[in-house]
Coordinates of C-alpha atoms in Angstrom, one line a residue:
M1 CA 63.2 114.5 117.2
G2 CA 66.2 112.5 119.6
V3 CA 64.7 109.6 121.4
D4 CA 64.3 110.9 124.7
S5 CA 61.7 112.9 123.3
S6 CA 60.2 110.2 121.2
P7 CA 56.6 108.6 122.6
T8 CA 56.7 105.4 123.2
A9 CA 53.8 104.1 121.1
S10 CA 56.9 105.7 118.5
R11 CA 59.3 103.7 119.5
C12 CA 57.4 100.8 120.2
L13 CA 56.9 100.9 116.0
A14 CA 60.1 101.7 114.5
E15 CA 61.1 98.5 117.6
F16 CA 58.4 96.5 115.7
I17 CA 59.9 97.5 112.0
G18 CA 63.3 97.1 112.8
T19 CA 62.7 93.8 114.9
F20 CA 60.2 92.2 112.1
L21 CA 61.6 93.3 108.9
P22 CA 65.4 91.7 108.3
F23 CA 64.2 88.7 109.8
F24 CA 61.6 88.8 106.6
C25 CA 64.0 89.0 104.7
V26 CA 65.8 86.5 106.0
G27 CA 63.4 84.5 105.7
F28 CA 62.1 84.8 102.1
N29 CA 66.0 84.6 101.1
V30 CA 66.1 81.1 103.1
L31 CA 62.6 79.4 101.7
S32 CA 62.3 80.9 98.0
G33 CA 66.1 79.2 98.0
H34 CA 68.2 81.5 98.3
A35 CA 69.4 81.6 101.0
F36 CA 73.2 82.6 99.4
L37 CA 71.7 85.9 99.8
G38 CA 70.1 86.1 103.4
S39 CA 73.0 87.2 105.2
I40 CA 73.7 90.4 102.9
S41 CA 69.7 90.4 103.2
L42 CA 70.1 90.8 107.2
A43 CA 72.8 93.2 107.4
V44 CA 72.3 95.9 104.5
V45 CA 68.1 96.4 105.7
L46 CA 68.8 96.5 109.2
T47 CA 72.0 98.7 108.2
V48 CA 69.2 101.1 106.3
L49 CA 66.6 101.1 109.8
I50 CA 68.7 101.4 111.9
Y51 CA 69.4 105.0 109.7
A52 CA 66.2 106.2 109.2
L53 CA 64.6 104.7 112.1
G54 CA 67.6 105.8 115.4
G55 CA 66.7 108.9 116.2
I56 CA 62.7 107.6 117.0
S57 CA 64.5 104.4 119.3
G58 CA 67.6 103.8 119.4
A59 CA 67.7 101.2 116.7
N60 CA 68.3 97.5 119.2
F61 CA 66.2 95.7 117.0
N62 CA 68.1 92.6 119.0
P63 CA 66.9 91.9 123.0
A64 CA 70.8 91.3 122.9
V65 CA 71.0 94.9 122.3
T66 CA 68.7 95.6 124.3
T67 CA 70.1 94.3 127.6
A68 CA 74.0 95.5 126.7
L69 CA 72.4 98.4 127.1
Y70 CA 70.2 97.6 130.4
V71 CA 74.0 95.9 131.8
S72 CA 75.4 98.7 130.4
K73 CA 73.2 101.9 132.8
K74 CA 73.2 98.9 135.7
L75 CA 77.0 98.9 135.8
G76 CA 76.6 103.0 135.8
G77 CA 77.2 104.1 132.2
P78 CA 74.8 104.4 129.6
G79 CA 72.3 102.9 128.6
L80 CA 68.3 101.9 129.2
D81 CA 66.6 102.0 132.6
I82 CA 64.8 98.5 133.7
Q83 CA 60.9 99.7 131.9
T84 CA 62.3 100.5 128.8
A85 CA 64.4 98.0 128.5
G86 CA 61.3 95.7 128.9
V87 CA 59.1 97.3 126.8
Y88 CA 61.7 97.0 123.8
M89 CA 62.1 93.4 124.6
A90 CA 58.9 92.4 124.5
V91 CA 58.1 94.2 121.0
Q92 CA 61.2 93.0 119.7
F93 CA 60.1 89.5 120.8
L94 CA 57.0 90.1 119.3
A95 CA 57.7 90.7 115.4
G96 CA 60.1 88.1 115.6
I97 CA 56.8 85.3 116.0
C98 CA 55.2 88.0 113.4
C99 CA 57.2 87.4 111.5
G100 CA 57.7 83.8 112.0
L101 CA 54.2 82.6 110.9
C102 CA 53.7 85.6 108.3
F103 CA 56.3 83.9 106.4
V104 CA 56.1 80.5 107.3
N105 CA 51.9 80.8 106.6
M106 CA 53.5 82.8 103.4
F107 CA 55.3 79.8 102.1
M108 CA 54.4 77.0 104.1
D109 CA 56.8 75.5 104.9
S110 CA 59.2 76.9 107.8
F111 CA 64.2 76.3 108.3
N112 CA 64.1 74.9 112.2
V113 CA 67.2 76.2 114.5
G114 CA 69.7 73.9 115.7
P115 CA 74.1 74.0 115.0
G116 CA 75.0 72.6 111.5
A117 CA 76.4 69.5 110.3
G118 CA 78.7 67.6 111.7
F119 CA 78.9 70.7 115.0
S120 CA 77.6 70.4 117.9
W121 CA 75.8 71.8 119.9
A122 CA 78.2 73.3 122.1
D123 CA 80.1 74.6 118.9
A124 CA 76.0 76.9 117.2
C125 CA 76.0 77.8 121.3
F126 CA 79.5 79.4 121.1
C127 CA 79.0 81.0 118.6
E128 CA 76.2 82.8 118.7
F129 CA 77.5 84.0 121.9
L130 CA 80.8 85.6 120.6
Y131 CA 78.9 86.9 117.2
S132 CA 76.2 88.2 120.1
T133 CA 78.8 89.6 121.5
L134 CA 80.6 91.5 119.1
L135 CA 77.6 93.0 117.9
C136 CA 76.7 94.0 121.4
F137 CA 80.0 95.8 122.1
V138 CA 80.3 97.6 118.2
V139 CA 76.4 98.6 119.3
L140 CA 77.5 100.4 122.3
N141 CA 80.3 101.6 121.3
T142 CA 79.6 103.1 117.9
T143 CA 76.4 104.9 119.7
A144 CA 75.8 104.7 123.7
S145 CA 79.8 105.9 124.6
K146 CA 79.7 109.2 125.7
K147 CA 82.2 110.5 122.9
H148 CA 79.8 109.5 120.0
S149 CA 76.5 110.1 121.3
T150 CA 77.3 113.9 122.6
N151 CA 79.7 114.8 119.6
G152 CA 77.6 112.4 116.5
N153 CA 79.3 109.8 114.0
Q154 CA 77.9 108.7 111.2
F155 CA 79.0 105.4 111.1
F156 CA 77.1 103.9 112.9
G157 CA 75.1 102.4 110.9
L158 CA 77.8 100.6 108.9
A159 CA 80.1 99.8 111.3
I160 CA 76.7 97.7 112.8
G161 CA 75.9 96.8 109.7
G162 CA 79.1 95.6 109.1
M163 CA 79.2 93.1 112.0
V164 CA 76.0 91.4 111.5
L165 CA 77.2 90.4 107.7
A166 CA 80.2 89.4 109.6
G167 CA 79.1 87.1 112.5
A168 CA 76.2 85.5 109.1
I169 CA 78.5 84.5 107.4
A170 CA 81.3 83.4 109.4
A171 CA 78.6 81.2 112.1
K172 CA 76.4 80.5 109.5
P173 CA 77.9 76.3 108.6
V174 CA 77.8 76.2 112.6
S175 CA 75.0 77.6 114.3
G176 CA 73.0 79.5 110.8
G177 CA 74.6 83.2 112.2
L178 CA 71.2 84.8 113.8
L179 CA 72.5 86.8 116.8
N180 CA 69.3 88.1 117.5
P181 CA 66.4 86.3 120.8
A182 CA 64.1 87.4 118.5
V183 CA 65.1 85.7 115.0
T184 CA 65.4 82.0 117.1
I185 CA 62.4 83.3 119.1
G186 CA 59.9 83.9 116.1
A187 CA 61.9 81.3 113.5
D188 CA 61.6 78.1 116.2
M189 CA 57.7 78.8 116.4
A190 CA 57.5 79.4 113.0
G191 CA 58.5 75.7 112.3
A192 CA 56.7 74.4 115.5
G193 CA 56.2 71.1 113.7
L194 CA 59.7 70.7 112.8
G195 CA 60.6 70.8 117.0
W196 CA 60.3 73.5 119.5
G197 CA 62.2 74.4 121.7
N198 CA 66.4 74.4 120.3
S199 CA 65.7 78.0 120.5
L200 CA 65.2 78.7 123.9
I201 CA 69.1 77.5 124.4
Y202 CA 69.5 80.1 122.0
A203 CA 68.3 83.0 123.1
L204 CA 70.0 82.1 126.0
F205 CA 73.5 82.4 124.8
Q206 CA 72.8 85.1 122.8
L207 CA 71.9 87.7 125.7
L208 CA 74.8 86.2 127.3
G209 CA 76.6 87.7 124.7
G210 CA 75.1 91.0 125.2
V211 CA 76.0 91.3 129.0
V212 CA 79.4 90.6 128.3
A213 CA 79.0 92.9 125.6
A214 CA 78.4 95.0 128.9
L215 CA 81.3 94.3 130.7
L216 CA 83.9 95.0 127.4
F217 CA 82.4 98.5 127.0
Q218 CA 83.3 99.5 131.3
H219 CA 86.2 97.7 130.2
V220 CA 87.6 100.0 126.9
R221 CA 86.3 102.9 128.0
P222 CA 86.0 103.7 131.9
G223 CA 85.8 107.2 131.8
D224 CA 81.9 106.3 129.9
F225 CA 81.7 104.5 133.6
S226 CA 83.2 107.3 136.2
S227 CA 86.7 105.4 136.5
Q228 CA 90.1 106.3 134.6
P229 CA 91.8 105.0 131.3
T230 CA 95.0 103.0 132.6
P231 CA 97.9 101.8 131.1
S232 CA 96.1 98.0 130.3
T233 CA 92.6 99.7 128.7
G234 CA 94.0 100.1 125.2
L235 CA 95.5 97.0 124.9
V236 CA 92.6 95.1 125.8
S237 CA 91.0 97.2 123.3
E238 CA 94.2 95.9 120.8
A239 CA 93.3 92.5 122.1
I240 CA 89.5 92.6 121.8
G241 CA 89.7 94.0 118.2
T242 CA 92.2 91.5 117.0
F243 CA 90.7 88.5 118.6
G244 CA 87.0 89.4 116.9
L245 CA 89.5 90.1 113.9
V246 CA 91.8 86.4 113.4
V247 CA 88.6 84.8 114.8
T248 CA 86.2 85.8 111.6
V249 CA 89.4 85.1 109.1
G250 CA 89.3 81.1 110.7
L251 CA 85.9 80.8 110.7
A252 CA 85.1 82.7 106.8
V253 CA 88.0 80.4 105.4
M254 CA 87.0 77.5 107.1
A255 CA 83.3 78.4 105.8
E256 CA 84.1 77.7 101.9
T257 CA 82.4 80.9 101.4
P258 CA 82.8 83.2 98.5
M259 CA 81.4 85.9 101.0
A260 CA 84.5 84.7 103.2
V261 CA 86.6 88.3 102.2
P262 CA 83.6 90.8 102.5
A263 CA 82.7 89.4 105.4
I264 CA 86.5 89.8 107.0
A265 CA 85.9 93.8 106.2
A266 CA 83.6 93.7 107.4
C267 CA 84.3 92.4 110.8
L268 CA 87.1 94.8 111.0
M269 CA 85.8 97.7 110.0
S270 CA 83.1 97.8 112.8
L271 CA 86.0 97.1 115.3
V272 CA 88.2 100.3 113.9
Y273 CA 85.1 102.3 113.5
S274 CA 83.8 100.7 117.4
L275 CA 87.7 100.7 118.8
G276 CA 89.5 103.7 117.1
D277 CA 89.2 106.5 119.1
V278 CA 90.4 104.3 122.4
S279 CA 93.5 102.1 121.4
G280 CA 93.8 103.2 117.6
A281 CA 91.7 100.0 116.8
H282 CA 96.0 98.7 115.4
F283 CA 95.4 94.7 115.5
N284 CA 98.0 94.3 113.3
P285 CA 101.9 94.5 114.1
A286 CA 102.5 95.8 110.8
V287 CA 99.9 98.6 111.6
T288 CA 101.5 99.1 114.5
T289 CA 105.0 99.2 112.9
A290 CA 103.5 102.0 110.2
V291 CA 102.3 104.0 113.7
L292 CA 105.9 103.3 115.2
V293 CA 107.9 104.4 111.8
S294 CA 105.8 107.1 110.6
G295 CA 106.4 109.2 113.9
F296 CA 102.4 110.3 114.3
D297 CA 101.9 109.1 117.6
K298 CA 103.6 110.7 120.7
E299 CA 102.9 107.2 122.9
M300 CA 104.5 105.4 119.7
V301 CA 107.4 104.9 122.0
P302 CA 109.5 101.2 120.6
K303 CA 108.1 100.4 124.5
R304 CA 104.8 100.8 124.0
A305 CA 104.9 99.1 120.1
G306 CA 106.4 96.3 121.5
H307 CA 103.2 95.9 124.3
Y308 CA 101.0 96.1 121.6
V309 CA 101.7 93.7 119.2
I310 CA 102.7 91.3 122.2
T311 CA 98.8 91.5 122.4
Q312 CA 97.9 91.4 119.1
I313 CA 99.8 88.4 118.9
V314 CA 98.9 86.2 122.0
S315 CA 95.3 87.2 119.8
G316 CA 96.1 86.1 117.3
I317 CA 97.5 82.8 118.9
V318 CA 94.1 82.1 121.2
A319 CA 91.9 82.8 118.5
G320 CA 93.5 80.5 116.8
W321 CA 93.4 77.7 118.6
T322 CA 89.6 79.1 118.7
Y323 CA 88.2 78.7 115.8
C324 CA 90.5 75.1 115.1
L325 CA 88.5 73.7 118.1
V326 CA 85.0 75.0 116.4
H327 CA 85.7 73.3 114.0
Q328 CA 86.7 69.8 115.5
G329 CA 90.7 69.5 115.4
Y330 CA 90.4 71.1 111.8
S331 CA 92.1 73.7 110.1
F332 CA 93.3 75.1 107.2
P333 CA 97.8 75.3 106.0
L334 CA 99.1 79.1 105.6
G335 CA 101.2 79.3 101.9
P336 CA 100.9 80.1 98.4
G337 CA 98.4 78.6 96.9
G338 CA 98.6 76.6 93.6
S339 CA 101.5 76.7 92.2
F340 CA 102.5 80.1 92.9
S341 CA 106.2 80.6 95.0
V342 CA 107.2 81.0 98.3
L343 CA 108.4 84.1 96.5
A344 CA 105.5 85.7 95.1
A345 CA 102.7 85.0 98.1
V346 CA 105.4 86.7 100.6
T347 CA 106.5 89.5 97.8
A348 CA 102.3 90.1 97.5
E349 CA 102.0 89.7 101.4
M350 CA 104.5 93.3 101.8
L351 CA 103.0 95.2 98.6
F352 CA 99.1 94.8 100.1
T353 CA 100.2 95.4 103.7
T354 CA 102.1 98.3 102.8
I355 CA 99.0 99.6 100.9
L356 CA 96.2 98.7 104.1
A357 CA 99.4 100.5 106.5
F358 CA 99.4 103.4 104.3
V359 CA 95.3 103.5 104.0
V360 CA 95.4 103.3 107.7
L361 CA 98.2 106.0 108.1
A362 CA 96.4 107.7 105.2
T363 CA 93.6 108.7 106.5
A364 CA 92.9 108.0 110.4
V365 CA 96.2 109.1 111.1
S366 CA 97.1 112.2 109.0
E367 CA 95.8 115.8 109.7
R368 CA 96.1 116.3 105.9
T369 CA 94.1 113.1 104.7
L370 CA 92.1 112.5 107.1
V371 CA 88.6 111.0 107.1
N372 CA 86.7 111.8 109.9
Q373 CA 83.5 109.4 108.8
L374 CA 84.5 106.7 106.6
F375 CA 88.5 106.2 107.2
G376 CA 86.4 102.8 108.5
L377 CA 85.2 102.1 105.3
A378 CA 88.7 102.5 103.4
I379 CA 90.9 100.2 105.7
G380 CA 87.8 98.1 105.2
L381 CA 88.0 97.5 101.4
C382 CA 91.8 97.4 101.1
I383 CA 90.9 94.4 102.3
V384 CA 88.1 93.5 100.1
A385 CA 90.9 94.7 97.2
A386 CA 93.4 92.5 98.4
G387 CA 92.0 89.7 99.1
V388 CA 90.2 89.4 95.5
A389 CA 93.6 89.6 93.9
I390 CA 96.3 87.8 96.0
S391 CA 93.8 85.1 98.2
K392 CA 95.1 82.9 95.6
I393 CA 98.7 83.6 95.2
S394 CA 99.1 83.8 99.8
G395 CA 95.8 84.3 101.0
A396 CA 96.0 87.9 101.3
C397 CA 96.6 87.5 105.2
L398 CA 98.3 91.1 105.8
N399 CA 98.7 90.4 108.9
P400 CA 101.2 89.2 112.0
A401 CA 98.6 88.1 114.3
V402 CA 96.4 86.6 111.5
S403 CA 99.4 84.7 110.0
I404 CA 100.5 82.7 113.4
G405 CA 96.7 82.5 114.3
I406 CA 96.9 80.3 111.1
F407 CA 100.0 78.6 112.5
A408 CA 98.6 78.2 116.7
S409 CA 95.4 76.4 114.7
Y410 CA 97.0 74.2 112.3
G411 CA 100.6 73.6 114.0
G412 CA 104.2 71.7 112.4
L413 CA 107.7 73.6 112.2
N414 CA 106.8 73.3 108.8
A415 CA 103.5 75.6 109.8
L416 CA 106.1 78.3 111.8
K417 CA 108.6 78.4 109.1
M418 CA 106.2 79.6 106.9
A419 CA 104.9 81.9 109.6
M420 CA 107.6 83.7 109.5
R421 CA 108.4 84.0 106.4
Y422 CA 105.0 85.7 105.9
C423 CA 105.7 87.7 109.4
S424 CA 109.0 88.6 108.0
F425 CA 107.7 90.4 104.5
Q426 CA 104.4 91.6 106.2
L427 CA 106.0 93.8 109.1
C428 CA 109.0 95.6 106.7
G429 CA 105.7 96.2 104.5
G430 CA 103.9 98.0 107.5
A431 CA 107.8 99.4 107.8
V432 CA 107.7 100.7 103.9
A433 CA 104.0 101.8 104.0
G434 CA 105.5 104.0 107.6
G435 CA 108.6 105.4 105.3
I436 CA 106.0 107.0 102.6
V437 CA 102.7 108.5 104.4
R438 CA 106.4 110.7 106.8
L439 CA 107.6 111.9 103.3
T440 CA 104.3 111.9 101.6
H441 CA 101.4 113.6 104.2
A442 CA 104.4 115.4 106.7
T443 CA 104.1 119.3 106.7
A444 CA 106.8 122.1 108.8
G445 CA 104.5 122.0 111.6
H446 CA 104.2 117.7 111.0
E447 CA 108.3 117.4 111.4
K448 CA 108.2 120.3 114.4
M449 CA 106.1 118.4 116.4
V450 CA 108.1 114.3 115.8
D451 CA 111.7 116.8 116.5
E452 CA 110.0 118.4 120.3
G453 CA 108.4 114.6 120.8
E454 CA 104.6 116.2 119.8
S455 CA 101.4 114.0 118.5
T456 CA 99.6 115.0 115.5
P457 CA 96.2 116.2 116.6
L458 CA 94.4 112.2 115.6
I459 CA 94.3 109.4 115.9
F460 CA 92.0 107.5 114.7
G461 CA 89.8 110.6 116.1
K462 CA 91.8 109.9 119.7
A463 CA 91.9 113.6 120.8

């Protein structure tokens, strides 16, 4: 049964369950002394419920998401009408309040809403706004866009759950990483004895994130709003994706959590799924270099590749400044870890950047090995592999935009020199990957298309 044909009562029950259960799991983790696992519980439960209930209600489970869908509809695109949005939001807030009251009565305890130790309200509200925006943006692109709503996909739950995991981990020390006004209000009411009202500030910024997400959605998918894409559409997509990735790298590393690598990988996976059919979802100058060298995309000529790289680098710099400001001017250096040499670090960067770019080309570009539903997961897993293998050696950046972003946040001539070394070897890795894929994945038809300046049928699912 499709969403549109589901009875209102069924939709409301689905929204109640989908809002209640993830928050319930988080409450259990926090109040039972396992707060470290709360982010994982939230992301996993949310993912499975999205798959279980998406066909009933659309699986909003979040007033910020509902707001984003309503604003998108008002702008002339896909989304929810005001009546449906109002009912959904009422049910979601009710579920959040009920959940908060349930676990506070079970544990006779609660937790308060507010910035973490050492952070201001401005820092906390910005993080809630940032990741609410990214979350709603992922939801809109993977579920509401005309292409995906018409053709369907199986990765929407992974993409949404991945961004929740990234935001919950990266923003946790700063704001708690709630990302949901219903959860925020519910937690605040449950802890009313500790001081009530802080949730209203959080909720405002989370809802604002939904509004901004709808505006960004309109910019990257103008065709869904009866407009034509422009040459800048792909660049806007690359700017959003690169910024989201690099700022998550910085915030996750600054959080000093062992979950930093999964958070970064989940963020990249989500953004690749969201924007792969818009710009190719490179978000990495080394990947752009690999696509250019491979010759698989006729549109990726040197001039366009240059525009992509400049956009990615600028976005990386802005992201570096952003996470530095959130952490009161503190950052971390780029360079080899422990007693490892610079040569060992840059060699590791080149090797694993080659692997990353190779997997991107093989799973998302080449028609011979294209994986329509799992390409984003494959790319994200490359980050996990690299993070586990070389994070102690080089930091596992694998991306010149990340390297430049770290330099921008840290500053200094030595940091610039190190960033240039990293970038050179990362770009070399991308070029090597492009050459290898051109040899291993080329067919007679592909060679003919490259010679004639034509592209293969799909680039990240892009026709």
